Coordinates of C-alpha atoms and ligand atoms in Angstrom, one line a residue:
M1062 CA 0.0 0.0 0.0
N1063 CA 1.3 3.4 -0.8
N1064 CA 1.5 5.9 2.0
P1065 CA -1.1 8.5 1.1
A1066 CA 1.0 11.3 2.6
S1067 CA 3.8 10.6 0.1
G1068 CA 1.7 9.4 -2.8
N1069 CA 0.8 11.2 -6.0
A1070 CA -2.2 13.1 -4.7
A1071 CA -0.5 14.5 -1.6
L1072 CA 2.7 15.5 -3.5
A1073 CA 0.7 17.1 -6.4
A1074 CA -1.3 19.1 -4.0
R1075 CA 1.8 20.4 -2.2
D1076 CA 3.4 21.2 -5.5
L1077 CA 0.5 23.2 -6.8
R1078 CA 0.4 25.3 -3.7
H1079 CA 3.8 26.8 -4.4
V1080 CA 5.4 25.7 -7.6
W1081 CA 5.0 27.5 -11.0
H1082 CA 5.9 25.2 -13.8
P1083 CA 7.4 26.0 -17.3
C1084 CA 5.5 25.9 -20.5
T1085 CA 2.2 25.4 -18.6
Q1086 CA -1.1 27.2 -18.2
M1087 CA -1.3 26.3 -14.5
H1088 CA -5.1 26.3 -14.7
D1089 CA -4.8 23.2 -16.8
H1090 CA -3.9 21.3 -13.6
E1091 CA -7.5 21.6 -12.4
S1092 CA -8.1 18.7 -14.8
V1093 CA -4.7 17.5 -16.1
P1094 CA -2.7 15.5 -13.4
M1095 CA 0.5 16.9 -12.0
L1096 CA 2.7 13.8 -11.8
P1097 CA 5.3 13.5 -9.0
I1098 CA 8.2 11.3 -10.3
V1099 CA 10.3 9.8 -7.5
R1100 CA 12.6 7.5 -9.5
G1101 CA 14.0 6.8 -12.9
E1102 CA 15.1 3.4 -14.3
G1103 CA 16.6 3.4 -17.8
A1104 CA 14.0 4.7 -20.2
W1105 CA 11.3 4.6 -17.5
L1106 CA 10.0 7.0 -14.9
V1107 CA 8.2 5.9 -11.7
D1108 CA 5.7 8.1 -9.9
A1109 CA 4.9 8.3 -6.2
D1110 CA 2.1 5.7 -6.5
G1111 CA 4.5 3.3 -8.2
R1112 CA 3.1 3.7 -11.7
R1113 CA 5.6 3.6 -14.6
Y1114 CA 5.9 5.8 -17.7
L1115 CA 8.1 5.1 -20.7
D1116 CA 9.9 8.4 -21.4
G1117 CA 9.2 8.7 -25.1
I1118 CA 10.5 12.3 -25.3
S1119 CA 13.7 11.8 -23.3
S1120 CA 12.5 14.4 -20.7
W1121 CA 12.6 17.4 -23.1
W1122 CA 15.1 15.8 -25.4
T1123 CA 17.9 15.6 -22.8
N1124 CA 18.2 12.0 -21.8
L1125 CA 20.4 9.7 -23.9
F1126 CA 21.4 6.7 -21.7
G1127 CA 18.6 6.3 -19.3
H1128 CA 17.5 7.9 -16.0
A1129 CA 19.8 7.4 -13.0
N1130 CA 22.3 5.8 -15.4
P1131 CA 24.8 4.1 -13.0
R1132 CA 27.9 5.1 -14.9
L1133 CA 27.0 8.8 -15.1
A1134 CA 25.8 8.8 -11.5
A1135 CA 29.2 7.3 -10.4
A1136 CA 31.1 10.0 -12.3
L1137 CA 29.0 12.7 -10.7
A1138 CA 29.4 11.3 -7.2
D1139 CA 33.1 11.0 -7.6
Q1140 CA 33.4 14.6 -8.9
A1141 CA 31.2 15.9 -6.1
Q1142 CA 33.8 14.6 -3.6
R1143 CA 36.7 16.3 -5.4
L1144 CA 35.4 19.7 -6.6
E1145 CA 31.8 20.8 -6.9
H1146 CA 32.4 24.3 -8.3
V1147 CA 35.0 27.0 -8.8
I1148 CA 34.8 30.5 -10.3
F1149 CA 35.7 30.0 -14.0
A1150 CA 37.4 33.4 -14.5
G1151 CA 41.1 33.2 -13.6
F1152 CA 40.6 29.5 -12.6
T1153 CA 40.1 26.3 -14.4
H1154 CA 39.8 22.6 -13.6
P1155 CA 40.6 19.2 -15.3
P1156 CA 37.0 18.3 -16.3
A1157 CA 36.5 21.5 -18.3
I1158 CA 40.0 21.2 -19.9
E1159 CA 39.4 17.6 -20.9
L1160 CA 35.9 18.3 -22.1
A1161 CA 37.0 21.2 -24.3
E1162 CA 39.7 19.0 -25.8
A1163 CA 37.3 16.2 -26.4
L1164 CA 34.6 18.4 -28.0
V1165 CA 37.2 20.0 -30.3
R1166 CA 38.2 16.5 -31.4
I1167 CA 34.6 15.2 -32.2
T1168 CA 32.9 18.3 -33.6
P1169 CA 33.3 19.4 -37.3
P1170 CA 36.8 20.6 -38.2
G1171 CA 37.7 24.2 -37.5
L1172 CA 35.8 24.5 -34.2
D1173 CA 38.8 25.0 -31.9
K1174 CA 37.6 27.2 -29.1
V1175 CA 35.0 26.3 -26.4
F1176 CA 32.9 28.9 -24.4
F1177 CA 30.9 27.4 -21.6
A1178 CA 27.4 28.3 -20.4
D1179 CA 24.8 26.5 -18.4
N1180 CA 21.6 26.0 -20.6
G1181 CA 20.6 26.0 -24.2
S1182 CA 19.2 29.5 -24.3
A1183 CA 22.3 30.9 -22.6
A1184 CA 24.4 29.3 -25.4
I1185 CA 22.3 31.1 -28.0
E1186 CA 22.8 34.4 -26.2
V1187 CA 26.5 33.8 -26.2
A1188 CA 26.6 32.9 -29.9
L1189 CA 24.5 36.0 -30.9
K1190 CA 26.6 38.4 -28.8
M1191 CA 29.9 36.8 -29.9
S1192 CA 28.9 37.1 -33.6
F1193 CA 27.9 40.8 -33.2
H1194 CA 31.0 41.6 -31.1
Y1195 CA 33.2 39.9 -33.7
W1196 CA 32.0 42.2 -36.4
L1197 CA 32.3 45.2 -34.1
N1198 CA 35.9 44.3 -33.2
R1199 CA 36.6 43.9 -36.9
G1200 CA 35.3 47.4 -37.7
H1201 CA 31.8 46.4 -38.8
G1202 CA 29.6 47.9 -36.1
E1203 CA 26.9 48.3 -38.8
K1204 CA 26.2 44.6 -38.5
T1205 CA 23.5 44.4 -35.9
R1206 CA 20.9 42.1 -37.3
F1207 CA 20.3 38.3 -37.5
I1208 CA 18.6 36.1 -40.0
A1209 CA 16.5 33.2 -38.6
L1210 CA 14.3 30.7 -40.3
T1211 CA 10.5 30.7 -40.2
G1212 CA 9.3 28.1 -37.7
S1213 CA 12.6 28.2 -35.8
Y1214 CA 13.0 27.8 -32.0
H1215 CA 16.2 28.7 -30.2
G1216 CA 15.1 29.2 -26.6
E1217 CA 13.1 31.7 -24.5
T1218 CA 15.5 34.2 -23.0
L1219 CA 15.0 37.5 -24.8
G1220 CA 17.8 37.2 -27.3
A1221 CA 17.1 33.5 -28.1
L1222 CA 13.4 34.2 -28.4
S1223 CA 14.2 37.1 -30.7
V1224 CA 15.6 34.7 -33.3
S1225 CA 12.7 32.2 -32.7
D1226 CA 9.6 32.1 -34.8
V1227 CA 7.1 30.0 -33.0
A1228 CA 4.1 32.3 -32.3
L1229 CA 3.1 30.5 -29.1
Y1230 CA 6.3 31.6 -27.4
R1231 CA 7.1 34.8 -29.2
K1232 CA 3.9 36.7 -29.9
T1233 CA 3.3 38.0 -26.4
Y1234 CA 6.8 39.2 -25.8
A1235 CA 7.4 40.6 -29.3
P1236 CA 7.5 44.2 -28.1
L1237 CA 10.6 43.4 -26.0
L1238 CA 12.5 41.6 -28.7
L1239 CA 15.1 42.2 -31.5
T1240 CA 13.6 41.9 -34.9
P1241 CA 15.4 39.3 -37.1
F1242 CA 15.0 39.0 -40.9
L1243 CA 13.1 35.8 -41.5
A1244 CA 14.1 33.5 -44.3
P1245 CA 11.6 30.9 -45.4
S1246 CA 12.3 27.5 -43.8
P1247 CA 13.4 24.6 -46.1
D1248 CA 10.9 22.5 -44.2
A1249 CA 10.0 19.6 -46.6
Y1250 CA 6.4 19.4 -45.3
E1251 CA 5.8 22.9 -46.6
G1252 CA 7.3 22.1 -50.0
E1253 CA 5.4 22.6 -53.2
P1254 CA 3.3 19.7 -54.5
G1255 CA 5.6 17.3 -56.3
E1256 CA 8.7 18.9 -55.1
S1257 CA 11.4 16.7 -53.5
P1258 CA 13.0 17.8 -50.2
E1259 CA 16.2 18.6 -52.1
Q1260 CA 14.3 20.8 -54.5
T1261 CA 12.6 22.6 -51.7
A1262 CA 16.0 23.2 -50.1
K1263 CA 17.3 24.6 -53.3
R1264 CA 14.4 26.9 -53.8
R1265 CA 14.7 28.2 -50.2
L1266 CA 18.4 28.8 -50.7
G1267 CA 17.5 31.0 -53.6
E1268 CA 15.2 33.0 -51.3
L1269 CA 17.9 33.2 -48.6
R1270 CA 20.3 34.5 -51.3
A1271 CA 17.9 37.3 -52.2
L1272 CA 17.6 38.3 -48.5
L1273 CA 21.4 38.3 -48.1
E1274 CA 21.8 40.4 -51.3
R1275 CA 19.6 43.1 -49.6
H1276 CA 20.7 42.7 -46.0
A1277 CA 24.2 41.0 -45.6
H1278 CA 25.9 44.4 -45.0
E1279 CA 23.8 44.8 -41.8
T1280 CA 23.7 41.1 -40.8
C1281 CA 25.9 39.4 -38.3
A1282 CA 24.8 35.7 -38.7
V1283 CA 22.2 33.3 -40.0
I1284 CA 21.1 30.9 -37.2
V1285 CA 19.5 27.5 -37.9
E1286 CA 18.6 24.3 -36.2
P1287 CA 20.4 21.8 -38.5
L1288 CA 18.1 19.2 -40.2
V1289 CA 15.2 19.3 -37.7
Q1290 CA 13.2 22.3 -36.4
C1291 CA 12.2 20.7 -33.2
A1292 CA 9.9 22.9 -31.1
G1293 CA 8.5 24.2 -34.4
G1294 CA 6.8 20.8 -34.9
M1295 CA 9.7 18.4 -35.7
R1296 CA 9.8 19.8 -39.2
M1297 CA 12.7 18.3 -41.3
Y1298 CA 14.7 19.4 -44.2
H1299 CA 17.3 18.2 -46.7
P1300 CA 21.0 18.4 -45.7
S1301 CA 21.9 20.2 -48.9
Y1302 CA 20.4 23.3 -47.4
L1303 CA 23.2 23.4 -44.8
A1304 CA 25.8 23.0 -47.5
G1305 CA 24.2 25.8 -49.5
L1306 CA 23.9 28.0 -46.3
R1307 CA 27.7 27.5 -45.6
A1308 CA 28.5 28.7 -49.2
L1309 CA 26.2 31.7 -48.9
C1310 CA 27.6 32.7 -45.5
D1311 CA 31.1 32.7 -47.0
E1312 CA 30.0 34.6 -50.1
F1313 CA 28.2 37.3 -48.1
A1314 CA 30.5 37.5 -45.1
V1315 CA 28.0 36.6 -42.4
H1316 CA 28.4 33.9 -39.7
F1317 CA 26.7 30.5 -39.7
I1318 CA 25.3 29.6 -36.2
A1319 CA 24.4 25.9 -35.9
D1320 CA 22.0 25.4 -33.0
E1321 CA 22.6 21.7 -32.3
I1322 CA 21.2 21.9 -28.8
A1323 CA 18.4 19.5 -29.6
V1324 CA 19.8 17.6 -32.6
G1325 CA 23.4 17.1 -31.4
F1326 CA 24.8 13.8 -29.9
G1327 CA 23.3 11.4 -32.3
R1328 CA 19.7 12.4 -32.5
T1329 CA 19.7 12.7 -36.3
G1330 CA 21.7 9.5 -36.9
T1331 CA 25.1 11.1 -37.0
L1332 CA 26.9 12.5 -33.9
F1333 CA 26.2 16.0 -35.1
A1334 CA 23.6 16.9 -37.8
C1335 CA 26.1 19.2 -39.6
E1336 CA 28.1 16.1 -40.5
Q1337 CA 25.4 15.0 -42.9
A1338 CA 26.2 18.1 -45.1
A1339 CA 29.9 17.9 -44.3
V1340 CA 29.9 21.5 -43.1
S1341 CA 31.6 23.4 -40.3
P1342 CA 29.6 26.3 -38.9
D1343 CA 31.3 29.4 -37.4
F1344 CA 29.4 28.7 -34.1
M1345 CA 28.0 25.5 -32.8
C1346 CA 25.7 25.5 -29.8
L1347 CA 25.4 22.3 -27.7
S1348 CA 23.4 21.4 -24.6
K1349 CA 20.8 18.8 -23.7
G1350 CA 22.5 15.5 -24.7
L1351 CA 25.9 17.0 -23.8
T1352 CA 25.3 15.6 -20.3
A1353 CA 22.9 12.9 -21.4
G1354 CA 20.2 14.6 -19.4
F1355 CA 22.0 14.7 -16.1
M1356 CA 23.1 18.3 -15.6
P1357 CA 22.5 21.7 -17.0
L1358 CA 25.4 22.6 -19.2
S1359 CA 26.0 24.2 -22.6
V1360 CA 28.9 25.2 -24.8
V1361 CA 29.4 27.3 -27.8
L1362 CA 32.2 26.1 -30.1
T1363 CA 33.8 28.6 -32.5
T1364 CA 36.8 29.2 -34.7
D1365 CA 40.3 30.5 -34.1
D1366 CA 39.4 33.4 -36.4
V1367 CA 36.5 34.4 -34.1
Y1368 CA 38.7 34.1 -31.1
A1369 CA 41.5 36.1 -32.7
A1370 CA 39.1 39.1 -33.1
F1371 CA 38.8 39.4 -29.3
Y1372 CA 42.4 38.7 -28.4
A1373 CA 44.1 42.0 -27.8
E1374 CA 45.6 44.2 -25.1
Y1375 CA 43.2 44.8 -22.2
R1376 CA 43.0 48.6 -22.9
T1377 CA 41.5 47.9 -26.4
G1378 CA 38.3 46.8 -24.7
K1379 CA 37.8 43.9 -27.1
A1380 CA 37.2 41.2 -24.5
F1381 CA 34.1 39.1 -24.8
L1382 CA 31.9 39.9 -21.8
H1383 CA 29.4 37.2 -20.9
S1384 CA 29.4 35.4 -17.6
H1385 CA 27.2 33.1 -15.6
S1386 CA 28.0 32.1 -12.0
Y1387 CA 27.9 28.4 -12.9
T1388 CA 30.0 28.7 -16.1
G1389 CA 31.9 25.5 -16.7
N1390 CA 30.5 23.8 -13.6
P1391 CA 32.9 20.8 -12.8
L1392 CA 30.1 18.4 -11.9
A1393 CA 28.4 19.0 -15.2
C1394 CA 31.7 18.9 -17.2
R1395 CA 32.6 15.6 -15.5
V1396 CA 29.2 14.1 -16.5
A1397 CA 29.6 15.4 -20.0
L1398 CA 33.0 13.7 -20.2
E1399 CA 31.5 10.4 -19.1
T1400 CA 28.7 10.9 -21.7
L1401 CA 31.4 11.1 -24.4
A1402 CA 33.1 8.1 -22.9
I1403 CA 29.9 6.1 -23.4
F1404 CA 29.8 7.2 -27.0
R1405 CA 33.4 6.0 -27.3
D1406 CA 33.0 2.7 -25.5
E1407 CA 29.6 1.6 -26.9
P1408 CA 28.2 1.3 -30.5
V1409 CA 25.6 3.9 -29.7
L1410 CA 24.9 5.2 -33.2
E1411 CA 25.0 1.7 -34.7
R1412 CA 22.4 0.4 -32.2
N1413 CA 20.3 3.5 -32.8
R1414 CA 20.1 2.6 -36.5
G1415 CA 18.3 -0.6 -35.6
L1416 CA 16.0 1.2 -33.2
A1417 CA 15.3 3.9 -35.8
A1418 CA 14.5 1.3 -38.4
R1419 CA 12.0 -0.4 -36.0
L1420 CA 10.4 3.0 -35.3
A1421 CA 10.0 3.6 -39.0
R1422 CA 8.6 0.2 -39.7
R1423 CA 6.0 0.5 -36.9
L1424 CA 5.0 4.0 -37.9
A1425 CA 4.6 3.3 -41.6
P1426 CA 0.9 2.2 -41.5
L1427 CA 0.0 5.6 -40.1
R1428 CA 0.6 7.1 -43.5
D1429 CA -2.7 5.7 -44.6
H1430 CA -4.6 7.2 -41.6
P1431 CA -7.3 9.6 -42.8
H1432 CA -6.1 12.3 -40.2
V1433 CA -2.4 11.9 -40.7
A1434 CA -0.8 14.2 -43.4
D1435 CA 2.8 13.2 -42.8
V1436 CA 5.0 10.6 -41.1
R1437 CA 8.6 11.8 -41.1
Q1438 CA 11.8 10.7 -39.5
C1439 CA 15.4 11.7 -39.1
G1440 CA 17.4 9.2 -37.1
M1441 CA 16.0 8.9 -33.6
I1442 CA 13.4 11.7 -34.1
A1443 CA 10.1 10.7 -35.7
A1444 CA 6.9 12.7 -36.0
V1445 CA 3.3 12.3 -37.1
E1446 CA 1.4 15.3 -38.4
L1447 CA -2.3 15.2 -37.5
V1448 CA -4.7 17.2 -39.7
A1449 CA -8.4 17.9 -39.8
D1450 CA -8.5 17.5 -43.6
K1451 CA -5.9 15.2 -45.2
A1452 CA -6.5 16.3 -48.8
M1453 CA -6.1 20.0 -48.0
R1454 CA -3.6 19.5 -45.2
R1455 CA -5.8 21.7 -43.0
P1456 CA -4.6 21.5 -39.4
Y1457 CA -6.8 21.1 -36.4
P1458 CA -7.4 24.5 -34.7
A1459 CA -4.9 24.8 -31.8
T1460 CA -7.7 25.5 -29.4
E1461 CA -9.1 21.9 -29.9
R1462 CA -5.9 20.7 -28.2
R1463 CA -5.9 17.3 -30.0
G1464 CA -2.3 16.7 -28.9
L1465 CA -3.4 17.0 -25.3
R1466 CA -5.7 14.1 -25.8
V1467 CA -2.8 12.0 -27.0
Y1468 CA -0.8 13.1 -24.0
L1469 CA -3.5 12.1 -21.5
H1470 CA -4.1 8.8 -23.3
G1471 CA -0.4 8.1 -23.1
L1472 CA -0.2 8.7 -19.4
Q1473 CA -3.2 6.3 -18.8
H1474 CA -1.3 3.6 -20.7
G1475 CA 2.3 4.1 -19.3
A1476 CA 3.8 6.3 -22.0
L1477 CA 5.1 9.8 -21.8
L1478 CA 4.2 11.4 -25.2
R1479 CA 4.0 15.1 -25.3
P1480 CA 2.8 16.3 -28.7
L1481 CA 3.7 19.7 -30.0
G1482 CA 0.3 21.0 -31.0
N1483 CA -0.9 18.6 -33.7
V1484 CA 2.4 16.8 -34.0
V1485 CA 2.8 13.6 -32.2
Y1486 CA 6.5 12.8 -32.0
F1487 CA 9.0 10.3 -30.7
M1488 CA 12.5 11.1 -29.3
P1489 CA 13.2 8.3 -26.9
P1490 CA 16.4 7.7 -24.9
Y1491 CA 18.9 5.5 -26.7
V1492 CA 18.5 2.8 -24.1
V1493 CA 14.9 1.9 -25.2
T1494 CA 14.3 -1.7 -26.4
E1495 CA 12.4 -2.7 -29.5
Q1496 CA 9.5 -3.7 -27.2
D1497 CA 9.6 -0.2 -25.7
I1498 CA 9.3 1.3 -29.2
D1499 CA 6.4 -1.0 -30.0
L1500 CA 4.7 0.2 -26.8
L1501 CA 5.3 3.8 -27.6
V1502 CA 3.9 3.5 -31.1
D1503 CA 0.9 1.3 -30.2
T1504 CA 0.0 3.8 -27.4
A1505 CA 0.4 6.7 -29.8
I1506 CA -1.8 5.0 -32.5
A1507 CA -4.5 4.4 -30.0
G1508 CA -4.2 7.9 -28.6
I1509 CA -4.4 9.4 -32.1
E1510 CA -7.5 7.4 -32.7
R1511 CA -9.1 8.9 -29.6
A1512 CA -7.8 12.4 -30.4
V1513 CA -9.3 12.5 -33.9
T1514 CA -12.7 11.1 -32.8
D1515 CA -15.0 13.9 -31.8
Ligands
PLP1845 C1 17.0 23.9 -30.8 C2 16.9 24.5 -29.4 N1 17.7 25.6 -29.1 C3 17.7 26.1 -27.9 C4 16.9 25.5 -26.9 C5 16.8 26.1 -25.5 O1 17.5 25.3 -24.6 P1 17.1 25.5 -23.0 O2 15.7 25.0 -22.9 O3 18.1 24.6 -22.3 O4 17.2 26.9 -22.7 C6 16.1 24.4 -27.2 C7 15.2 23.8 -26.2 O5 14.3 23.0 -26.4 C8 16.1 23.9 -28.5 O6 15.3 22.9 -28.9

């Protein structure tokens, strides 16, 4: 028997008295359960009543190797007994040094300098400020603008939100934000009828070129989520867009910022998404999978050329100024190192290929569903686009909250699925089994059936 004082109901009631949760209309919790999780085991979460949920979204796309992973937990415990934190200005420590060395080794060529921060949005702030400041230090103070893609999401601090284009997050705060130039996303779902993803990418590159022709002189950088625009609905595009983007950035002297916060560390099938186009960006932002979901940490990798623009006598005032108290936290760096060691020691990407194939096979029948307009996949990310009208690709109105019905169905059946509006997606930890994948897909299919039935 569960102790009612420490069960779901008691903990949820205490939570709702004082805690304000992210990405939530708190009023929803008058009908939607608040779930107290007390334990994690591999891909599974366990609530205070002992019910289990398969984490189909890797707890906001962070978890790679399972909850409470013993190897990561041991590294964390060991580091906690050596050094938990130290100011990162004027001081350094072995986990940060080793992590920087390892990241430079495994990321695309040319990314030789590592700046630490502590969450994804902070990494975006760093990249935007660094790009602007680079051009300023090089005598181009007229470059103050950024180009972002329609449908993009880069975080919710004011700078990161400025270069994001998901109305749900941006609209309310728009009066506070910088205004980017928006280039049309190469999103294959929005391609012209009969157009291949590669043709869509090519057409969109033409539109980006036109934007750069008008605005490159005042533009610092183009920022993109390589291959998959995640929060924008798991919209996917052809890698040739990234190769074309690299060439355009070189031609027009603007930086290329690759936000691999969500897609890095194997999500798209390669360790980094940029590898699929064989490109090196000028800035690469990493977080989430960097610590396999254990600790908040982020990094911005950049080039020697960018670094050199800041490297000068103190009196020149060219230093990059951006600091967070927990910059380069040793606990987080140590866990990140252990995460990379798992990639080194185990055939992670190879195993994922088998899991991704299983996911694809199990999702395929949904293509014929009368309310499914698209089933798409890129490595370990798969998404199902629900629509009111398949022929016209007319979405369900957001107010109908069809995705919420899938979410609630999932919880009742032991699966954590958290659709983005009308998009039901799968981004499981890499430790799921084929049976886990079957459970996720079967639960999603039944949930979709319930969600589209009025
Ligand atoms: C592509 C991308 N960039 C940036 C962020 C922001 O990261 P954080 O939530 O750690 O601030 C996210 C978060 O989902 C993301 O998906």
